[in-house]
Amino acid sequence: MKRVYFIGIGGIGMSAVARYFHAKGFGVCGYDLTPSPITDQLIKEGIDVHFSEDLNKIPQEFFSPADTLIVYTPAIPAEHIELSFFVANGYRVIKRAEILGEITRMERALCVAGTHGKTTTSTLLAHLLRQSHVDCNAFLGGISNNYHSNLLLSDKSDLAVVEADEFDRSFHKLTPYMAIITSADPDHLDIYGTAANYRESFEHFTSLIQPNGVLLLKAGAPVAPRLAEGVRLFTYSCDDIRADYYASDISIREGRMFFSWHYPEGCLRDVELGVPVRINVENAVAAMAIAHLNGITLNELRVGIASFRGSHRRFEKVLETERVTLIDDYAHHPVELDAAINSVRELYAGKRIMGVFQPHLYSRTADFYQDFARSLSLLDDVILLDIYPARELPIPGITSRIILDLIEHSQKALVTKEELLPYLQHHTIPDVVLILGAGDIDRLVSPVKQFFQSLC
């Protein structure tokens, strides 16, 4: 194999694998539906990317079944012109999860799975290892604000931090050396059908951990591990002292957050959290545990946690002026909305908080619209955008309106993306604005930021 062609190269996970093969000297190019900051960066790095289903846009040297591997994302439909061509003409065609699985069998993979928190936890774990004497490789599901990339490569470490995606059962292709499960709240029910099936997929994931490896499980997560002989099981929690790893003495001092980290052999006190959000304390407890199990010193843990700058779109503060604070977050599940909103309430007690939320998927909206409404009712003002469909066709009767109607206060509105800025121009500006969602709402962050800056 000399070349790799990526169908859906602009995805956060796909782009990391594309960068990996490009760095290793393989020929790399790919297709994506629309330009984005990720595809712009790939092109700057020398990777050929095009945006139409057109075989003529693919360099001629990639038309060799013996030399070219085709990697695609599950979001690509089977009738996609390029995918159909490669399947029909005898190329090796695999999903991203399969090639990532092959990489995890070549490295000692530290895999982070869970409905919520896996991007922040894996990015934090990668940072802890990277800034220590241990080092690591990493395939992340978000852009690290410390390294401005979703890929880290090391020439001295065989550890690889991998975000383990449960969508389409992709994480079943991995072979973890150590694994973290942050949560197993039901999601992707369009794929799994039932909550029981969803949780069973995590149980199967635990069976894939290598003998003599480690599973670090969130205390209380509804997962019954199926561990191979010799795999050690530890639990962790934000504040449950019955867990093997937990935090205590969580405090906020002049906008800075501190906690004490308890591990089986002792306690590391007064650790400063670089991204001072309570939901990150639990993520830090888990990342510190796996980092420590892989040889990081206590002092390296302290320095790494304090210097962590978070991930792009994971409770990312993008603007703070005397008049307004703007925070961007990927939250797209009711539990994630609860965590983000409650964290803002704690950090900005007594402030007026507005949320701009774009529901993601018709199926998820149908499954959780009542829970979304309950979560969004925690805000002072709510702006809802239309549902981002991603891979789905509309479901009759399922729109953002069914969420809006259940929100328990009158300060709410349903607008299009084009109407958002005009709406804000005629609305009383709150103290804090949260932009929430996993679709293309991120494209609105920059214009909203510019609007608020113009008010200063």
CSV table of N, CA, C and O in Angstrom, one decimal, residues 9-99:
chain,number,residue,atom,x,y,z
A,9,ILE,N,-13.0,13.1,4.3
A,9,ILE,CA,-11.7,13.4,4.9
A,9,ILE,C,-11.8,14.6,5.9
A,9,ILE,O,-11.0,14.7,6.8
A,10,GLY,N,-12.9,15.4,5.8
A,10,GLY,CA,-13.0,16.6,6.7
A,10,GLY,C,-13.6,16.3,8.1
A,10,GLY,O,-13.6,17.2,8.9
A,11,GLY,N,-14.0,15.0,8.4
A,11,GLY,CA,-14.4,14.7,9.7
A,11,GLY,C,-13.3,14.8,10.7
A,11,GLY,O,-12.1,14.6,10.4
A,12,ILE,N,-13.7,15.0,12.0
A,12,ILE,CA,-12.6,15.2,13.0
A,12,ILE,C,-11.8,14.0,13.2
A,12,ILE,O,-10.6,14.0,13.3
A,13,GLY,N,-12.4,12.8,13.1
A,13,GLY,CA,-11.7,11.6,13.3
A,13,GLY,C,-10.9,11.2,12.0
A,13,GLY,O,-9.8,10.7,12.1
A,14,MET,N,-11.6,11.3,10.9
A,14,MET,CA,-11.0,11.0,9.6
A,14,MET,C,-9.7,11.8,9.4
A,14,MET,O,-8.7,11.4,8.9
A,15,SER,N,-9.8,13.1,9.6
A,15,SER,CA,-8.7,14.0,9.4
A,15,SER,C,-7.5,13.6,10.2
A,15,SER,O,-6.3,13.8,9.7
A,16,ALA,N,-7.7,13.1,11.4
A,16,ALA,CA,-6.5,12.7,12.2
A,16,ALA,C,-5.8,11.5,11.6
A,16,ALA,O,-4.6,11.5,11.5
A,17,VAL,N,-6.6,10.5,11.0
A,17,VAL,CA,-6.0,9.4,10.4
A,17,VAL,C,-5.3,9.8,9.1
A,17,VAL,O,-4.2,9.3,8.7
A,18,ALA,N,-5.9,10.7,8.4
A,18,ALA,CA,-5.3,11.2,7.1
A,18,ALA,C,-4.0,11.9,7.4
A,18,ALA,O,-3.0,11.7,6.7
A,19,ARG,N,-3.9,12.7,8.5
A,19,ARG,CA,-2.7,13.4,8.9
A,19,ARG,C,-1.6,12.3,9.2
A,19,ARG,O,-0.4,12.5,9.0
A,20,TYR,N,-2.1,11.3,9.9
A,20,TYR,CA,-1.1,10.2,10.3
A,20,TYR,C,-0.4,9.6,9.1
A,20,TYR,O,0.8,9.5,9.0
A,21,PHE,N,-1.2,9.2,8.1
A,21,PHE,CA,-0.6,8.6,6.9
A,21,PHE,C,0.2,9.6,6.1
A,21,PHE,O,1.2,9.2,5.5
A,22,HIS,N,-0.3,10.8,6.1
A,22,HIS,CA,0.5,11.9,5.4
A,22,HIS,C,1.9,12.0,6.0
A,22,HIS,O,2.9,12.1,5.3
A,23,ALA,N,1.9,12.1,7.4
A,23,ALA,CA,3.1,12.2,8.1
A,23,ALA,C,4.1,11.0,7.9
A,23,ALA,O,5.3,11.2,8.0
A,24,LYS,N,3.5,9.8,7.7
A,24,LYS,CA,4.3,8.6,7.5
A,24,LYS,C,4.8,8.5,6.0
A,24,LYS,O,5.4,7.5,5.7
A,25,GLY,N,4.5,9.5,5.2
A,25,GLY,CA,5.0,9.4,3.8
A,25,GLY,C,4.1,8.8,2.8
A,25,GLY,O,4.5,8.7,1.6
A,26,PHE,N,2.9,8.4,3.1
A,26,PHE,CA,1.9,7.9,2.1
A,26,PHE,C,1.3,9.0,1.3
A,26,PHE,O,1.2,10.1,1.8
A,27,GLY,N,0.9,8.7,0.1
A,27,GLY,CA,0.1,9.6,-0.7
A,27,GLY,C,-1.3,9.7,-0.1
A,27,GLY,O,-1.9,8.6,0.2
A,28,VAL,N,-1.8,10.9,0.1
A,28,VAL,CA,-3.1,11.0,0.8
A,28,VAL,C,-3.9,12.1,0.0
A,28,VAL,O,-3.3,13.2,-0.3
A,29,CYS,N,-5.1,11.8,-0.3
A,29,CYS,CA,-6.0,12.8,-0.7
A,29,CYS,C,-7.4,12.4,-0.3
A,29,CYS,O,-7.6,11.3,0.2
A,30,GLY,N,-8.5,13.2,-0.6
A,30,GLY,CA,-9.8,12.8,-0.2
A,30,GLY,C,-10.9,13.8,-0.7
A,30,GLY,O,-10.6,14.8,-1.2
A,31,TYR,N,-12.1,13.3,-0.4
A,31,TYR,CA,-13.3,14.1,-0.7
A,31,TYR,C,-14.0,14.4,0.6
A,31,TYR,O,-14.0,13.7,1.6
A,32,ASP,N,-14.7,15.6,0.6
A,32,ASP,CA,-15.6,15.9,1.7
A,32,ASP,C,-16.8,16.8,1.1
A,32,ASP,O,-16.6,17.3,0.0
A,33,LEU,N,-17.9,16.8,1.8
A,33,LEU,CA,-19.1,17.4,1.2
A,33,LEU,C,-18.9,18.9,1.1
A,33,LEU,O,-19.3,19.5,0.0
A,34,THR,N,-18.3,19.6,2.1
A,34,THR,CA,-18.2,21.1,2.1
A,34,THR,C,-16.9,21.5,2.7
A,34,THR,O,-16.3,20.8,3.5
A,35,PRO,N,-16.3,22.6,2.2
A,35,PRO,CA,-15.1,23.1,2.9
A,35,PRO,C,-15.4,23.5,4.3
A,35,PRO,O,-16.5,23.8,4.7
A,36,SER,N,-14.3,23.4,5.1
A,36,SER,CA,-14.4,23.7,6.6
A,36,SER,C,-13.0,24.1,7.0
A,36,SER,O,-12.1,24.0,6.3
A,37,PRO,N,-12.9,24.6,8.3
A,37,PRO,CA,-11.6,25.0,8.8
A,37,PRO,C,-10.7,23.7,8.8
A,37,PRO,O,-9.5,23.9,8.6
A,38,ILE,N,-11.2,22.5,9.0
A,38,ILE,CA,-10.4,21.3,9.0
A,38,ILE,C,-9.9,21.1,7.6
A,38,ILE,O,-8.7,20.8,7.4
A,39,THR,N,-10.7,21.1,6.5
A,39,THR,CA,-10.3,20.9,5.2
A,39,THR,C,-9.3,22.0,4.7
A,39,THR,O,-8.3,21.7,4.0
A,40,ASP,N,-9.5,23.2,5.2
A,40,ASP,CA,-8.6,24.3,4.8
A,40,ASP,C,-7.2,24.0,5.3
A,40,ASP,O,-6.2,24.2,4.7
A,41,GLN,N,-7.2,23.5,6.6
A,41,GLN,CA,-5.9,23.1,7.2
A,41,GLN,C,-5.2,21.9,6.5
A,41,GLN,O,-4.0,21.9,6.3
A,42,LEU,N,-6.0,20.9,6.1
A,42,LEU,CA,-5.4,19.8,5.4
A,42,LEU,C,-4.8,20.2,4.1
A,42,LEU,O,-3.7,19.8,3.7
A,43,ILE,N,-5.5,21.1,3.4
A,43,ILE,CA,-4.9,21.6,2.1
A,43,ILE,C,-3.6,22.4,2.4
A,43,ILE,O,-2.7,22.2,1.6
A,44,LYS,N,-3.6,23.2,3.4
A,44,LYS,CA,-2.4,23.9,3.8
A,44,LYS,C,-1.2,22.9,4.1
A,44,LYS,O,-0.1,23.3,3.8
A,45,GLU,N,-1.6,21.8,4.6
A,45,GLU,CA,-0.5,20.8,4.9
A,45,GLU,C,-0.1,20.0,3.7
A,45,GLU,O,0.7,19.1,3.9
A,46,GLY,N,-0.7,20.2,2.6
A,46,GLY,CA,-0.3,19.5,1.4
A,46,GLY,C,-1.1,18.4,1.0
A,46,GLY,O,-0.7,17.6,0.1
A,47,ILE,N,-2.3,18.2,1.6
A,47,ILE,CA,-3.2,17.1,1.2
A,47,ILE,C,-4.3,17.6,0.2
A,47,ILE,O,-4.9,18.7,0.5
A,48,ASP,N,-4.4,16.9,-0.9
A,48,ASP,CA,-5.4,17.3,-1.9
A,48,ASP,C,-6.8,16.9,-1.5
A,48,ASP,O,-7.1,15.8,-1.2
A,49,VAL,N,-7.7,18.0,-1.4
A,49,VAL,CA,-9.1,17.7,-1.0
A,49,VAL,C,-10.0,18.4,-2.0
A,49,VAL,O,-9.8,19.5,-2.5
A,50,HIS,N,-11.1,17.6,-2.4
A,50,HIS,CA,-12.1,18.2,-3.3
A,50,HIS,C,-13.5,18.0,-2.7
A,50,HIS,O,-13.7,17.2,-1.8
A,51,PHE,N,-14.5,18.7,-3.3
A,51,PHE,CA,-15.8,18.8,-2.6
A,51,PHE,C,-17.0,18.4,-3.5
A,51,PHE,O,-18.1,18.9,-3.3
A,52,SER,N,-16.7,17.6,-4.6
A,52,SER,CA,-17.8,17.1,-5.4
A,52,SER,C,-17.6,15.7,-5.7
A,52,SER,O,-16.4,15.2,-5.7
A,53,GLU,N,-18.7,14.9,-5.8
A,53,GLU,CA,-18.5,13.5,-6.1
A,53,GLU,C,-18.1,13.3,-7.6
A,53,GLU,O,-18.9,13.1,-8.5
A,54,ASP,N,-16.8,13.4,-7.8
A,54,ASP,CA,-16.3,13.5,-9.2
A,54,ASP,C,-15.0,12.7,-9.3
A,54,ASP,O,-14.0,13.1,-8.7
A,55,LEU,N,-15.1,11.5,-9.9
A,55,LEU,CA,-13.9,10.7,-10.1
A,55,LEU,C,-12.7,11.4,-10.8
A,55,LEU,O,-11.6,11.1,-10.6
A,56,ASN,N,-13.1,12.4,-11.6
A,56,ASN,CA,-12.1,13.2,-12.4
A,56,ASN,C,-11.3,14.1,-11.5
A,56,ASN,O,-10.2,14.5,-11.9
A,57,LYS,N,-11.7,14.3,-10.3
A,57,LYS,CA,-11.0,15.2,-9.3
A,57,LYS,C,-9.9,14.4,-8.5
A,57,LYS,O,-9.1,15.0,-7.8
A,58,ILE,N,-10.0,13.1,-8.7
A,58,ILE,CA,-9.0,12.2,-7.9
A,58,ILE,C,-7.7,12.1,-8.8
A,58,ILE,O,-7.8,11.7,-10.0
A,59,PRO,N,-6.6,12.3,-8.2
A,59,PRO,CA,-5.3,12.1,-9.0
A,59,PRO,C,-5.2,10.7,-9.5
A,59,PRO,O,-5.6,9.7,-8.9
A,60,GLN,N,-4.7,10.6,-10.7
A,60,GLN,CA,-4.6,9.4,-11.5
A,60,GLN,C,-3.9,8.3,-10.8
A,60,GLN,O,-4.2,7.1,-10.9
A,61,GLU,N,-2.8,8.6,-10.0
A,61,GLU,CA,-2.0,7.6,-9.3
A,61,GLU,C,-2.8,6.8,-8.3
A,61,GLU,O,-2.4,5.8,-7.8
A,62,PHE,N,-4.0,7.4,-7.8
A,62,PHE,CA,-4.8,6.7,-6.8
A,62,PHE,C,-5.7,5.6,-7.5
A,62,PHE,O,-6.3,4.8,-6.7
A,63,PHE,N,-5.7,5.5,-8.8
A,63,PHE,CA,-6.5,4.5,-9.4
A,63,PHE,C,-5.7,3.2,-9.7
A,63,PHE,O,-5.5,2.8,-10.8
A,64,SER,N,-5.3,2.6,-8.5
A,64,SER,CA,-4.5,1.4,-8.6
A,64,SER,C,-5.0,0.5,-7.4
A,64,SER,O,-4.5,0.8,-6.2
A,65,PRO,N,-5.8,-0.5,-7.6
A,65,PRO,CA,-6.3,-1.3,-6.5
A,65,PRO,C,-5.2,-1.9,-5.6
A,65,PRO,O,-5.3,-2.1,-4.4
A,66,ALA,N,-4.1,-2.2,-6.3
A,66,ALA,CA,-3.0,-2.9,-5.5
A,66,ALA,C,-2.2,-1.9,-4.6
A,66,ALA,O,-1.7,-2.4,-3.6
A,67,ASP,N,-2.3,-0.6,-4.9
A,67,ASP,CA,-1.5,0.3,-4.2
A,67,ASP,C,-2.3,1.3,-3.3
A,67,ASP,O,-1.7,2.0,-2.5
A,68,THR,N,-3.6,1.3,-3.5
A,68,THR,CA,-4.5,2.3,-2.8
A,68,THR,C,-5.5,1.7,-1.9
A,68,THR,O,-6.2,0.8,-2.3
A,69,LEU,N,-5.5,2.2,-0.7
A,69,LEU,CA,-6.5,1.8,0.3
A,69,LEU,C,-7.6,2.9,0.4
A,69,LEU,O,-7.2,4.1,0.3
A,70,ILE,N,-8.8,2.5,0.4
A,70,ILE,CA,-9.9,3.5,0.5
A,70,ILE,C,-10.5,3.4,1.9
A,70,ILE,O,-10.9,2.3,2.4
A,71,VAL,N,-10.6,4.6,2.6
A,71,VAL,CA,-11.1,4.7,3.9
A,71,VAL,C,-12.3,5.6,3.9
A,71,VAL,O,-12.2,6.7,3.3
A,72,TYR,N,-13.4,5.2,4.4
A,72,TYR,CA,-14.6,6.0,4.4
A,72,TYR,C,-15.3,6.1,5.8
A,72,TYR,O,-15.1,5.3,6.7
A,73,THR,N,-16.0,7.2,6.0
A,73,THR,CA,-16.8,7.4,7.2
A,73,THR,C,-18.2,6.8,7.1
A,73,THR,O,-18.7,6.8,6.0
A,74,PRO,N,-18.8,6.3,8.2
A,74,PRO,CA,-20.1,5.7,8.1
A,74,PRO,C,-21.2,6.7,7.6
A,74,PRO,O,-22.3,6.4,7.2
A,75,ALA,N,-20.9,8.0,7.7
A,75,ALA,CA,-21.8,9.0,7.3
A,75,ALA,C,-22.0,9.1,5.8
A,75,ALA,O,-22.9,9.7,5.3
A,76,ILE,N,-21.1,8.5,5.1
A,76,ILE,CA,-21.1,8.4,3.6
A,76,ILE,C,-22.2,7.4,3.1
A,76,ILE,O,-22.1,6.2,3.5
A,77,PRO,N,-23.1,7.8,2.3
A,77,PRO,CA,-24.2,6.8,1.8
A,77,PRO,C,-23.6,5.8,0.9
A,77,PRO,O,-22.6,6.1,0.1
A,78,ALA,N,-24.1,4.6,0.8
A,78,ALA,CA,-23.6,3.5,0.0
A,78,ALA,C,-23.7,3.9,-1.5
A,78,ALA,O,-22.8,3.4,-2.3
A,79,GLU,N,-24.6,4.8,-1.9
A,79,GLU,CA,-24.7,5.2,-3.3
A,79,GLU,C,-23.8,6.3,-3.7
A,79,GLU,O,-23.8,6.8,-4.9
A,80,HIS,N,-22.9,6.8,-2.8
A,80,HIS,CA,-22.0,7.8,-3.2
A,80,HIS,C,-21.2,7.4,-4.4
A,80,HIS,O,-20.7,6.2,-4.5
A,81,ILE,N,-21.0,8.2,-5.4
A,81,ILE,CA,-20.4,7.9,-6.6
A,81,ILE,C,-19.0,7.3,-6.5
A,81,ILE,O,-18.7,6.3,-7.0
A,82,GLU,N,-18.2,8.0,-5.7
A,82,GLU,CA,-16.8,7.5,-5.5
A,82,GLU,C,-16.7,6.2,-4.8
A,82,GLU,O,-16.0,5.3,-5.2
A,83,LEU,N,-17.5,6.2,-3.7
A,83,LEU,CA,-17.5,4.9,-2.9
A,83,LEU,C,-18.0,3.7,-3.7
A,83,LEU,O,-17.4,2.7,-3.7
A,84,SER,N,-19.0,3.9,-4.5
A,84,SER,CA,-19.6,2.9,-5.3
A,84,SER,C,-18.5,2.4,-6.3
A,84,SER,O,-18.4,1.2,-6.6
A,85,PHE,N,-17.8,3.3,-6.9
A,85,PHE,CA,-16.8,3.0,-7.9
A,85,PHE,C,-15.7,2.1,-7.3
A,85,PHE,O,-15.3,1.0,-7.8
A,86,PHE,N,-15.2,2.5,-6.1
A,86,PHE,CA,-14.1,1.8,-5.5
A,86,PHE,C,-14.6,0.4,-5.1
A,86,PHE,O,-13.8,-0.6,-5.2
A,87,VAL,N,-15.8,0.3,-4.5
A,87,VAL,CA,-16.3,-1.0,-4.1
A,87,VAL,C,-16.5,-1.9,-5.3
A,87,VAL,O,-16.1,-3.1,-5.3
A,88,ALA,N,-17.0,-1.4,-6.4
A,88,ALA,CA,-17.2,-2.2,-7.6
A,88,ALA,C,-16.0,-2.6,-8.4
A,88,ALA,O,-16.0,-3.6,-9.1
A,89,ASN,N,-14.9,-2.0,-8.1
A,89,ASN,CA,-13.7,-2.2,-8.9
A,89,ASN,C,-12.6,-2.9,-8.1
A,89,ASN,O,-11.4,-2.8,-8.5
A,90,GLY,N,-12.9,-3.5,-7.0
A,90,GLY,CA,-12.0,-4.4,-6.3
A,90,GLY,C,-11.0,-3.8,-5.4
A,90,GLY,O,-10.0,-4.4,-5.0
A,91,TYR,N,-11.2,-2.5,-5.0
A,91,TYR,CA,-10.3,-1.9,-4.1
A,91,TYR,C,-10.5,-2.4,-2.7
A,91,TYR,O,-11.7,-2.8,-2.4
A,92,ARG,N,-9.6,-2.3,-1.8
A,92,ARG,CA,-9.8,-2.6,-0.4
A,92,ARG,C,-10.5,-1.3,0.2
A,92,ARG,O,-9.9,-0.3,0.2
A,93,VAL,N,-11.7,-1.5,0.6
A,93,VAL,CA,-12.5,-0.4,1.1
A,93,VAL,C,-12.9,-0.7,2.6
A,93,VAL,O,-13.6,-1.7,2.8
A,94,ILE,N,-12.5,0.2,3.5
A,94,ILE,CA,-12.7,-0.1,4.9
A,94,ILE,C,-13.2,1.2,5.6
A,94,ILE,O,-13.0,2.3,5.1
A,95,LYS,N,-13.9,1.1,6.7
A,95,LYS,CA,-14.3,2.2,7.5
A,95,LYS,C,-13.1,2.7,8.3
A,95,LYS,O,-12.1,2.0,8.6
A,96,ARG,N,-13.2,4.0,8.8
A,96,ARG,CA,-12.1,4.6,9.6
A,96,ARG,C,-11.8,3.7,10.8
A,96,ARG,O,-10.6,3.6,11.2
A,97,ALA,N,-12.8,3.2,11.4
A,97,ALA,CA,-12.6,2.4,12.6
A,97,ALA,C,-11.7,1.2,12.4
A,97,ALA,O,-10.9,0.8,13.3
A,98,GLU,N,-11.8,0.6,11.2
A,98,GLU,CA,-11.0,-0.6,10.9
A,98,GLU,C,-9.5,-0.2,10.8
A,98,GLU,O,-8.6,-0.9,11.3
A,99,ILE,N,-9.2,0.9,10.1
A,99,ILE,CA,-7.8,1.3,10.0
A,99,ILE,C,-7.3,1.8,11.4
A,99,ILE,O,-6.1,1.5,11.7
